Short mmCIF file of C-alpha atoms and ligand atoms in Angstrom, two decimals:
data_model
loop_
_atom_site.label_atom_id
_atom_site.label_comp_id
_atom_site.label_asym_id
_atom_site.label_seq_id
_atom_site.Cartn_x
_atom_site.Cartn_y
_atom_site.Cartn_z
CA UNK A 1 115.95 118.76 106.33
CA UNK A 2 114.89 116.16 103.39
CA UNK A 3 111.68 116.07 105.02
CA UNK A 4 111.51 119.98 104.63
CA UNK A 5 112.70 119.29 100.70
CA UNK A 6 110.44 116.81 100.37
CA UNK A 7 107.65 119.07 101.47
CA UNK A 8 108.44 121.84 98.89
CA UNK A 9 108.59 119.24 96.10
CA UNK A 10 105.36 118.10 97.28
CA UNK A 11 103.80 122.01 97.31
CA UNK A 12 105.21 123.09 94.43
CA UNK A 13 103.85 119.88 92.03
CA UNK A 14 100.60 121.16 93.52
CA UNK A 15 100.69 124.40 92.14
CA UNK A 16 100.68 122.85 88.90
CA UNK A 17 104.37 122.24 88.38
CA UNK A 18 105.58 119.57 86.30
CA UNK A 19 108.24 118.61 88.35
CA UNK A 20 106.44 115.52 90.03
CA UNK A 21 105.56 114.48 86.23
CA UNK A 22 109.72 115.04 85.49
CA UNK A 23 109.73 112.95 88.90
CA UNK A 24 111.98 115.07 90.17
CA UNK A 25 114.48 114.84 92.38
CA UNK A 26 114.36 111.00 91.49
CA UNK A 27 115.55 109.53 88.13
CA UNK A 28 112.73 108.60 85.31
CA UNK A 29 111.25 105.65 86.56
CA UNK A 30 108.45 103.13 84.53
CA UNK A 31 105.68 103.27 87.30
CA UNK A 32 102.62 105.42 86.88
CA UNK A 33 101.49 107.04 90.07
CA UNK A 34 98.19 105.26 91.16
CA UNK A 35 97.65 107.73 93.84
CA UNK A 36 95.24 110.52 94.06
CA UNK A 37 95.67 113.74 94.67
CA UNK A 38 97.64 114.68 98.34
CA UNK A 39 95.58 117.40 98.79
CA UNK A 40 92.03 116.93 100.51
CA UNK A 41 92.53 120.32 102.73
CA UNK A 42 88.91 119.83 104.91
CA UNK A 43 88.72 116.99 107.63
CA UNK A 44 85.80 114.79 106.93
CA UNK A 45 83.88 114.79 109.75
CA UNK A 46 82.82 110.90 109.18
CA UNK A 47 85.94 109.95 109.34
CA UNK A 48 86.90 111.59 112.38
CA UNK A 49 84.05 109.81 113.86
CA UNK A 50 85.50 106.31 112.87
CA UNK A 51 88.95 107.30 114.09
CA UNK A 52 87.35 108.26 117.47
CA UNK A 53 86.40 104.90 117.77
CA UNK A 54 89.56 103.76 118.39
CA UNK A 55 90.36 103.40 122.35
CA UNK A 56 93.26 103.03 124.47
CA UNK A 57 92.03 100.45 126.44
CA UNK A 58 91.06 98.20 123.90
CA UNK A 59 94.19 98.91 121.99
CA UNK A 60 96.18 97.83 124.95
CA UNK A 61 94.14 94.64 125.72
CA UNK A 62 94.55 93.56 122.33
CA UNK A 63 98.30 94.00 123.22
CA UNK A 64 98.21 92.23 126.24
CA UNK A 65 96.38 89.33 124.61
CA UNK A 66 98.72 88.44 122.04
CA UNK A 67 101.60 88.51 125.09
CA UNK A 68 99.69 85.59 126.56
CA UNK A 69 101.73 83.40 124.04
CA UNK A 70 104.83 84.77 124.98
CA UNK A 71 107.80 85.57 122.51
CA UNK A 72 105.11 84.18 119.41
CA UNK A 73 108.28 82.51 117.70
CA UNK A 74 107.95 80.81 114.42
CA UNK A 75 107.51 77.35 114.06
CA UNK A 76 106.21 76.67 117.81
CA UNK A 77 103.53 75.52 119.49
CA UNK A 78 102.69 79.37 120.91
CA UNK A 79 103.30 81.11 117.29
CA UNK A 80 100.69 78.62 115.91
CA UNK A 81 97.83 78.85 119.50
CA UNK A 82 98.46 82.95 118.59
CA UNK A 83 97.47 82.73 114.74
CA UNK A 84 94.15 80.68 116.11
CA UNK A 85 93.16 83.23 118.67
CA UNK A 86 94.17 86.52 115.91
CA UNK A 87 91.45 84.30 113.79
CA UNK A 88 89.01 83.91 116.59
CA UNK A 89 89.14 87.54 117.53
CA UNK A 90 88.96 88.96 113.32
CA UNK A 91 86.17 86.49 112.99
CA UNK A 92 84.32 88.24 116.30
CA UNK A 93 84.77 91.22 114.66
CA UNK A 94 82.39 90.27 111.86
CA UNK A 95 86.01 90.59 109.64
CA UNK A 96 86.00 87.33 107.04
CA UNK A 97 89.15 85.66 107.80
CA UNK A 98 91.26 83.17 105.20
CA UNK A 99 94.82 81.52 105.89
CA UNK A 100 98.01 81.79 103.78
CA UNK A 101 99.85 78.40 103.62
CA UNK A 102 103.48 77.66 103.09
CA UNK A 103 106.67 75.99 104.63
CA UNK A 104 109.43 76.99 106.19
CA UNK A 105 113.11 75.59 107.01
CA UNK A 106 116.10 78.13 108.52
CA UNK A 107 118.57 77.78 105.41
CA UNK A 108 121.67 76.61 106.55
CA UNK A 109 123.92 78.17 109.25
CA UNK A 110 120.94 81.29 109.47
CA UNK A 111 120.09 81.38 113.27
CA UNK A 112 116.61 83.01 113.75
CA UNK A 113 118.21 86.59 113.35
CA UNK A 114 119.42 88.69 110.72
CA UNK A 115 122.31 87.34 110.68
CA UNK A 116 124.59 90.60 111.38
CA UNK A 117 123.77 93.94 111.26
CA UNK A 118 124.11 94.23 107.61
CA UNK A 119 126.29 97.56 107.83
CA UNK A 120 129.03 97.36 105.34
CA UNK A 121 131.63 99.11 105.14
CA UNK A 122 130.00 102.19 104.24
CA UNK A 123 129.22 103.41 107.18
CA UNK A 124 125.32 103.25 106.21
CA UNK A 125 122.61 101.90 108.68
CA UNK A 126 120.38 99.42 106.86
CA UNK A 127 118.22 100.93 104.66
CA UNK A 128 120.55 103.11 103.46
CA UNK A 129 120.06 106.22 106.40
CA UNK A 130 122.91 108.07 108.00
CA UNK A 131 123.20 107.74 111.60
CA UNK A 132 123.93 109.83 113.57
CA UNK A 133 125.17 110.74 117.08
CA UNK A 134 125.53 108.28 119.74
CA UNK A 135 124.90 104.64 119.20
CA UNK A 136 124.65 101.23 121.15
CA UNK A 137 125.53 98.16 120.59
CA UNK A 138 122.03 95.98 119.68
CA UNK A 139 121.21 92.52 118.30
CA UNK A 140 118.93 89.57 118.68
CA UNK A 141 118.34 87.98 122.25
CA UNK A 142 119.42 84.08 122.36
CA UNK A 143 119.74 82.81 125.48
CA UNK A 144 116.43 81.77 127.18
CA UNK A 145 118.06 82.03 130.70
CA UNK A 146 118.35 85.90 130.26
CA UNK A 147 114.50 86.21 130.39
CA UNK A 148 113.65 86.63 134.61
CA UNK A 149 110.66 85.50 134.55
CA UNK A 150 110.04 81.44 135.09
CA UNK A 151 106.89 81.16 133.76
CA UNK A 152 107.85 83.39 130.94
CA UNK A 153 110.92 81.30 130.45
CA UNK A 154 108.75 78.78 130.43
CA UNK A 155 106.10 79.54 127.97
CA UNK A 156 108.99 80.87 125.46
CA UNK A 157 111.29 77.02 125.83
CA UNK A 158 110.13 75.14 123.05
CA UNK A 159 112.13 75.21 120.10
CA UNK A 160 111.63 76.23 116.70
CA UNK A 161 111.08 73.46 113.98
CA UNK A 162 110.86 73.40 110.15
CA UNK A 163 107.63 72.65 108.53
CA UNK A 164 104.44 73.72 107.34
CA UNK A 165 103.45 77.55 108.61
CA UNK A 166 99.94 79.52 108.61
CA UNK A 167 99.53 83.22 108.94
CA UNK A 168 95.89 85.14 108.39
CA UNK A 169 93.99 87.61 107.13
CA UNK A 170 90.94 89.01 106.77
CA UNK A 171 89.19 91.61 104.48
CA UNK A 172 86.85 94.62 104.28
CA UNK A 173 84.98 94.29 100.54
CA UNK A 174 84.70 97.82 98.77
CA UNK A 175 81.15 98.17 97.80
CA UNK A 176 82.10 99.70 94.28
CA UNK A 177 85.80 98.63 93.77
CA UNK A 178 85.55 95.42 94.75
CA UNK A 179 88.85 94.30 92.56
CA UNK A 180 91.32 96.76 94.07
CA UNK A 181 92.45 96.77 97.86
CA UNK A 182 95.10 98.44 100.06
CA UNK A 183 97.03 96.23 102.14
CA UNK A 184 97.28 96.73 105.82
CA UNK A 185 99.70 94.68 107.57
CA UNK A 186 101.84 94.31 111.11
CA UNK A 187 103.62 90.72 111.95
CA UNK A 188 102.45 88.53 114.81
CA UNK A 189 105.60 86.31 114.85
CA UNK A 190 108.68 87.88 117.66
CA UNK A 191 111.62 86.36 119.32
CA UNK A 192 113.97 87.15 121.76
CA UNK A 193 112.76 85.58 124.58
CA UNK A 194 110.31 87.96 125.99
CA UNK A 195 106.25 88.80 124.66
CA UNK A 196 107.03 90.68 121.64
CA UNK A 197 104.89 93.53 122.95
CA UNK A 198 106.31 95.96 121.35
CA UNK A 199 107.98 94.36 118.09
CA UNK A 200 105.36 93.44 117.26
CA UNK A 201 102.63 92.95 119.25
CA UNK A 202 101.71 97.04 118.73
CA UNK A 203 101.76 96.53 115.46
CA UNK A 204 99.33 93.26 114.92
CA UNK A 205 97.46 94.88 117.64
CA UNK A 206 96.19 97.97 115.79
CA UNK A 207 96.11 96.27 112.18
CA UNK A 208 93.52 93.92 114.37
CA UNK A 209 91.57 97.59 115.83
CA UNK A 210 91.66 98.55 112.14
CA UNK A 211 90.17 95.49 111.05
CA UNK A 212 87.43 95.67 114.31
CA UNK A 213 86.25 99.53 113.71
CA UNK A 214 86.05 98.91 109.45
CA UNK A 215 83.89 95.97 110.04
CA UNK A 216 81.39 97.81 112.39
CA UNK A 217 78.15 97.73 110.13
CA UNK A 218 77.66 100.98 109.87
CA UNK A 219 80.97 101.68 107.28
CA UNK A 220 81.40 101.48 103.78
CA UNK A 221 84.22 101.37 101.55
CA UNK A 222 84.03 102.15 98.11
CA UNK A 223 87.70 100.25 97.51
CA UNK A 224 88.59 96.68 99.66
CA UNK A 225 90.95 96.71 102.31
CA UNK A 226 92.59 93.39 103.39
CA UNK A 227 94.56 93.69 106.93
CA UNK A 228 97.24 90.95 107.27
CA UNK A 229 98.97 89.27 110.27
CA UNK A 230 101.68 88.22 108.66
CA UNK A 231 104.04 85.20 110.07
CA UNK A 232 108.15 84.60 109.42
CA UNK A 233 108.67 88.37 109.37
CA UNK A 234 111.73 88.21 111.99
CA UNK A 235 113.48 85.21 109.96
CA UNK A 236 113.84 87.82 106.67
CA UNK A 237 109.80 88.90 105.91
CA UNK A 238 108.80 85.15 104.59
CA UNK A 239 105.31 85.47 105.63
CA UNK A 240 104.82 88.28 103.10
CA UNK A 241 107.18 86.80 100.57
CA UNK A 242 105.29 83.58 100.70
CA UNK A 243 102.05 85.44 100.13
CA UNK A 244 103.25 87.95 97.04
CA UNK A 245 104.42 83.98 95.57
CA UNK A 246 101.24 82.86 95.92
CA UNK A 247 98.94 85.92 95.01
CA UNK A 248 100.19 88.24 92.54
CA UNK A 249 99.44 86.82 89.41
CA UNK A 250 95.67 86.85 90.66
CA UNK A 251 95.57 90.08 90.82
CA UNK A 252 92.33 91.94 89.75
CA UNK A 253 90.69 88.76 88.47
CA UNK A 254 87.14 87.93 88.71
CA UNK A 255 86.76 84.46 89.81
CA UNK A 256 84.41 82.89 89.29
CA UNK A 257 84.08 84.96 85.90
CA UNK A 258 81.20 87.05 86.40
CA UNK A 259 80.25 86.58 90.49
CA UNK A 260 81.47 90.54 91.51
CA UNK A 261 83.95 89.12 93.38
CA UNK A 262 87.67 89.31 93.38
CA UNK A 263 89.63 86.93 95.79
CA UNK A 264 92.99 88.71 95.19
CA UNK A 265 91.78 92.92 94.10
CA UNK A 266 94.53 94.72 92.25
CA UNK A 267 97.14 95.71 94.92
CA UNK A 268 97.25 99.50 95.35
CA UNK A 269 99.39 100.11 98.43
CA UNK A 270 100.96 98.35 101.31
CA UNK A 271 100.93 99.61 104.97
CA UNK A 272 103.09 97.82 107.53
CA UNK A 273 102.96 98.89 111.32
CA UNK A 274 106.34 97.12 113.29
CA UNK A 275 107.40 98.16 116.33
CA UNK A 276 105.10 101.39 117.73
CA UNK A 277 105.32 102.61 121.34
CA UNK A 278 108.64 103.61 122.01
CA UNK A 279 110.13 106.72 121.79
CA UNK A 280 112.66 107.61 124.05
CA UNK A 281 115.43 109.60 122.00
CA UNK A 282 118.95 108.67 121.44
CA UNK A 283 121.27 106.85 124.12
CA UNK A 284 123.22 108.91 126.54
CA UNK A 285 126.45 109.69 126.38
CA UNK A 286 126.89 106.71 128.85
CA UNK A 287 124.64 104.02 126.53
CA UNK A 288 122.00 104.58 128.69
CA UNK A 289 118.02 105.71 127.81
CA UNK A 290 115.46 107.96 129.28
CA UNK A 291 112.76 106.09 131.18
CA UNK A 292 110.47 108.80 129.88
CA UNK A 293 109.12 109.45 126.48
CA UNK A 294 110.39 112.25 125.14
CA UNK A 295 108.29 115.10 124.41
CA UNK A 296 109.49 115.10 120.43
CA UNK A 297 107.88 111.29 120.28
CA UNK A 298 106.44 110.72 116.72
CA UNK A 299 105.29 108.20 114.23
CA UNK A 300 107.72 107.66 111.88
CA UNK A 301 106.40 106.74 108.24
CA UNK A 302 109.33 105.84 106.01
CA UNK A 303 109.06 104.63 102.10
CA UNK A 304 112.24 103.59 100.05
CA UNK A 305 113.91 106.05 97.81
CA UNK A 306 115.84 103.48 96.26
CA UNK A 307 112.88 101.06 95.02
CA UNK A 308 110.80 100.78 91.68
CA UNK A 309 108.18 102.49 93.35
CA UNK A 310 109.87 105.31 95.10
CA UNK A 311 107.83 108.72 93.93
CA UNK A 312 104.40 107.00 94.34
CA UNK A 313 105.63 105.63 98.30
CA UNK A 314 106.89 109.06 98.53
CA UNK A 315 103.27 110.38 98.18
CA UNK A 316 101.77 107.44 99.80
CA UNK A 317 103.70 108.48 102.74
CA UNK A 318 102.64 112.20 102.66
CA UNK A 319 99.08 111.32 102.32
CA UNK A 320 99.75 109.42 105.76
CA UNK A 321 101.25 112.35 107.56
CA UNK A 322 98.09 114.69 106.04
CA UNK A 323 96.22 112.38 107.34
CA UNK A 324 98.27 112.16 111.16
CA UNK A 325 97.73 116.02 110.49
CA UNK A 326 94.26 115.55 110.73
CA UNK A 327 93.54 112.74 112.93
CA UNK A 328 96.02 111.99 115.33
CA UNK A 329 95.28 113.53 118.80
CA UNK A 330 98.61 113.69 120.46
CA UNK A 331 102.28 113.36 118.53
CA UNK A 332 102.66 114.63 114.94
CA UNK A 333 104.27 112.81 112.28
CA UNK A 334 107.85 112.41 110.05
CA UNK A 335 108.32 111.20 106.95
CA UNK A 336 111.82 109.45 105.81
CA UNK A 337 112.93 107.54 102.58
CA UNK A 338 114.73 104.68 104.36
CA UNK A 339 112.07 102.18 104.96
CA UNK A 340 113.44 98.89 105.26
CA UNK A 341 114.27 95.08 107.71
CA UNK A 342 109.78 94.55 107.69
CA UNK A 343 107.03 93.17 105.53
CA UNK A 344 106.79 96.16 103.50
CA UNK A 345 110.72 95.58 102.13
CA UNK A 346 108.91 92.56 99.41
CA UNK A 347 106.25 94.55 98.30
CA UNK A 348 108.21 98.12 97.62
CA UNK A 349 108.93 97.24 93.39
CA UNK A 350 105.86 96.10 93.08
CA UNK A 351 103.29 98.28 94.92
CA UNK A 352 103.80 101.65 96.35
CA UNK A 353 104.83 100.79 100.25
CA UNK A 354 105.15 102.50 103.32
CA UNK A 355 106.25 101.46 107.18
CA UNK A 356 104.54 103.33 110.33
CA UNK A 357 107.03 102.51 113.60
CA UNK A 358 108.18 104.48 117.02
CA UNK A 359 111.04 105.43 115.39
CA UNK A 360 113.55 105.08 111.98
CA UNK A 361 114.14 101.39 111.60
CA UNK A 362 117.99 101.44 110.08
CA UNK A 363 119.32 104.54 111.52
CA UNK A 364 117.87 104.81 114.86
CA UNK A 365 116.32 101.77 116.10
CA UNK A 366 119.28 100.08 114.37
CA UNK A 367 121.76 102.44 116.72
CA UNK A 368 119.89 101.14 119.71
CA UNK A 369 117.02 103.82 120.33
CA UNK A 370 115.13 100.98 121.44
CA UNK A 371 116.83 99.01 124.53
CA UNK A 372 113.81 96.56 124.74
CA UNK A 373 114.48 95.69 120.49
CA UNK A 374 114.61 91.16 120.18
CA UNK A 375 115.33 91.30 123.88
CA UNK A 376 113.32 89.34 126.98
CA UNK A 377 112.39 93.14 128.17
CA UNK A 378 109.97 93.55 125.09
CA UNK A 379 107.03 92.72 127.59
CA UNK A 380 104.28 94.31 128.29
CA UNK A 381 104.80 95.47 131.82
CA UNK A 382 108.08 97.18 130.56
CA UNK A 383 105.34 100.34 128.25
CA UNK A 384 103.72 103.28 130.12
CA UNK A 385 100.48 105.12 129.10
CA UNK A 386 102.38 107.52 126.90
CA UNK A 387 104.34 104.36 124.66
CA UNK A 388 100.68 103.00 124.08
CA UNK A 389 99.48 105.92 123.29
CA UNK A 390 102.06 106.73 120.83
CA UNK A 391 100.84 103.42 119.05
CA UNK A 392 97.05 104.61 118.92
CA UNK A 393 98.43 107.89 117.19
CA UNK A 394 99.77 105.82 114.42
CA UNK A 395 96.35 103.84 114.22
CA UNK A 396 94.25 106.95 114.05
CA UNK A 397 97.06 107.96 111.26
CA UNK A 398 96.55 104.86 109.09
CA UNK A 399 92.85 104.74 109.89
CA UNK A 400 92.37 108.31 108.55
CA UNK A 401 94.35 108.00 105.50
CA UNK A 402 93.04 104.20 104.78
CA UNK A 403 89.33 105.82 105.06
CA UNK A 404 90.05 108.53 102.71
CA UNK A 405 92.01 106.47 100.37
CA UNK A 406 88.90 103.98 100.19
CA UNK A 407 86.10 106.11 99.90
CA UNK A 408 84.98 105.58 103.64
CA UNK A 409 81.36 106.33 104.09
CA UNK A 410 79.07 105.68 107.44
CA UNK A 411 75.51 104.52 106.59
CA UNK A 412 72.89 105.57 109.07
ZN1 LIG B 1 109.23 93.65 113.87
#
């Protein structure tokens, strides 16, 4: 029903209202919407051909390649072998790759979680959503011993240490708008004592197809688009914090003064994909979960109503399901305003931000829609051909909107 609300709001301002100006139904806020206009009613027919680039096969093999490092925890051996072989596959892509560099250490009595489910007494899920119906029990994985598999037990035993930490990225240069960039992120870090396939191996999976199919030579963009594998996200997002330390002051500046080029472009959205293939509805009555996808399975895009930037994420997130409208080949879209617990959270007062995911984060994931969620069955053997493709419908989603948002062209 707020969707439905949210869609009126959204018609009406087109018709010339003033009520997006009066921000309505949100209270006056100080940020300028940097957006342009949601409506753009005619698919472009180049950008269809870029999404249908995208395959299910490689989608999935990208998957299955980041699993070879098992769980991908942070601070390990595995974490830091997956960030090299990300790299390797970006820079075979033709996709100009740099690191971010920072350090780590747990602060004190944090285990690798959470650290609770963060529900208060409000009877809330995180992120401030309602939810609703029936709900199971779910938390973070910490026993190695519950994960079956020895060699998987195996590759997943040594332990996290403080210390120095790498993540990478690589970038897309707009042709004409050099100094202004969306970013497009998923996080390559898991625990939980399985492969992080799903959370979030989807995710880093089709940021890395995003990054492939934009560096083909045949595209253009008139704006940059950077696509980040960000690190730390499961011990509270400090891959991305560490990176909005390091980078936002440099925003938009020319260096060196002069050269056309712009190490860190003016930030004009953020795009984090966390956690994509599975969509199996709400636990039974008896805690337990279809085996089968059900047939309402959709991409969720949430944005959050109660940040600095909550109007412009609002239309940053319709723009997204226009764009699933468009592009997508199989499940539709749904937008929500409770975005929160992923990369996205750091940047949402400072840049309008959005999250792409299987399903709500606080009030449905959190109330244990996803069985496999920081436990040793997030593996790949566990998805069927309908969870993966559920994934690829959210990366034809973002690579539709990200095309038309940057002025995507294909040269002959
Ligand atoms: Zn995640």
């Amino acid at each position: 029903m707020r969707s439905r609300l949210l869609l009126i709001a959204l018609g009406v301002s087109a018709l010339g209202s003033s009520l997006w100006g009066q921000n309505w139904p949100f209270p006056a806020r100080p940020m300028a919407d940097p957006l342009p206009p949601l409506a753009a009613p005619l698919i472009d027919e180049g950008i269809k051909t870029l999404v249908g680039r995208l395959e299910l096969e490689k989608y999935k093999a990208t998957i299955k390649g980041l699993t070879e490092f098992g769980d991908r925890r942070q601070g390990t051996d595995r974490n830091r072998a997956a960030v090299d072989w990300i790299e390797a596959q970006l820079k075979s892509y033709g996709c100009p790759t740099e690191r971010v560099k920072y350090e780590y250490s747990p602060p004190p009595q944090q285990t690798d979680g959470r650290g609770g489910r963060g529900r208060g007494n409000n009877g809330l899920a995180q992120g401030g959503g309602r939810p609703r119906g029936i709900r199971t029990r779910t938390g973070v994985n910490t026993d190695p011993m519950a994960q079956p598999d020895e060699k998987l037990r195996a590759l997943n035993m040594q332990p996290t240490t403080p210390g120095p930490r790498e993540e990478v990225l690589c970038t897309k240069v707009g042709a004409t708008h050099p100094e202004e960039m969306y970013i497009v992120g998923g996080h390559m870090d898991g625990h939980g004592w399985g492969e992080a396939a799903n959370d979030d191996g989807s995710g880093t999976a089709l940021v890395m197809e995003l990054a492939r199919i934009f560096s083909m030579p045949d595209v253009q963009t008139e704006r940059t688009i950077r696509f980040a594998l960000w690190n730390n996200e499961e011990t509270g997002t400090n891959g991305a914090r560490a990176y909005i330390a390091q980078r936002q002051a440099l925003q938009g500046k020319e260096d060196p003064s002069g050269s056309g080029r712009y190490p860190e472009p003016k930030w004009l959205g953020m795009i984090q994909h966390d956690i994509m293939l599975f969509d199996h509805g709400m636990p039974r009555a008896d805690g337990t979960i279809s085996p089968e996808q059900r047939p309402e399975a959709d991409v969720n895009i949430e944005f959050q109503v109660a940040s600095k930037t909550a109007e412009a994420s609002m239309k940053l997130a319709w723009i997204f399901e226009v764009a699933n409208e468009k592009y997508a080949t199989d499940y539709p879209a749904a937008v929500g305003s409770h975005m929160t617990n992923t990369d996205s959270g750091p940047f949402q007062d400072i840049v309008p931000s959005i999250s792409l995911r299987e399903n709500e984060r606080g009030a449905q994931i959190g109330s244990g829609w996803d069985p496999q969620w920081h436990q040793p069955t997030d593996v790949y053997s566990t998805y069927s051909g309908k969870d993966f493709r559920l994934g690829l419908n959210a990366a034809q989603t973002t690579l539709g909107a990200i095309a038309g948002l940057t002025g995507t062209t294909l040269t002959k």
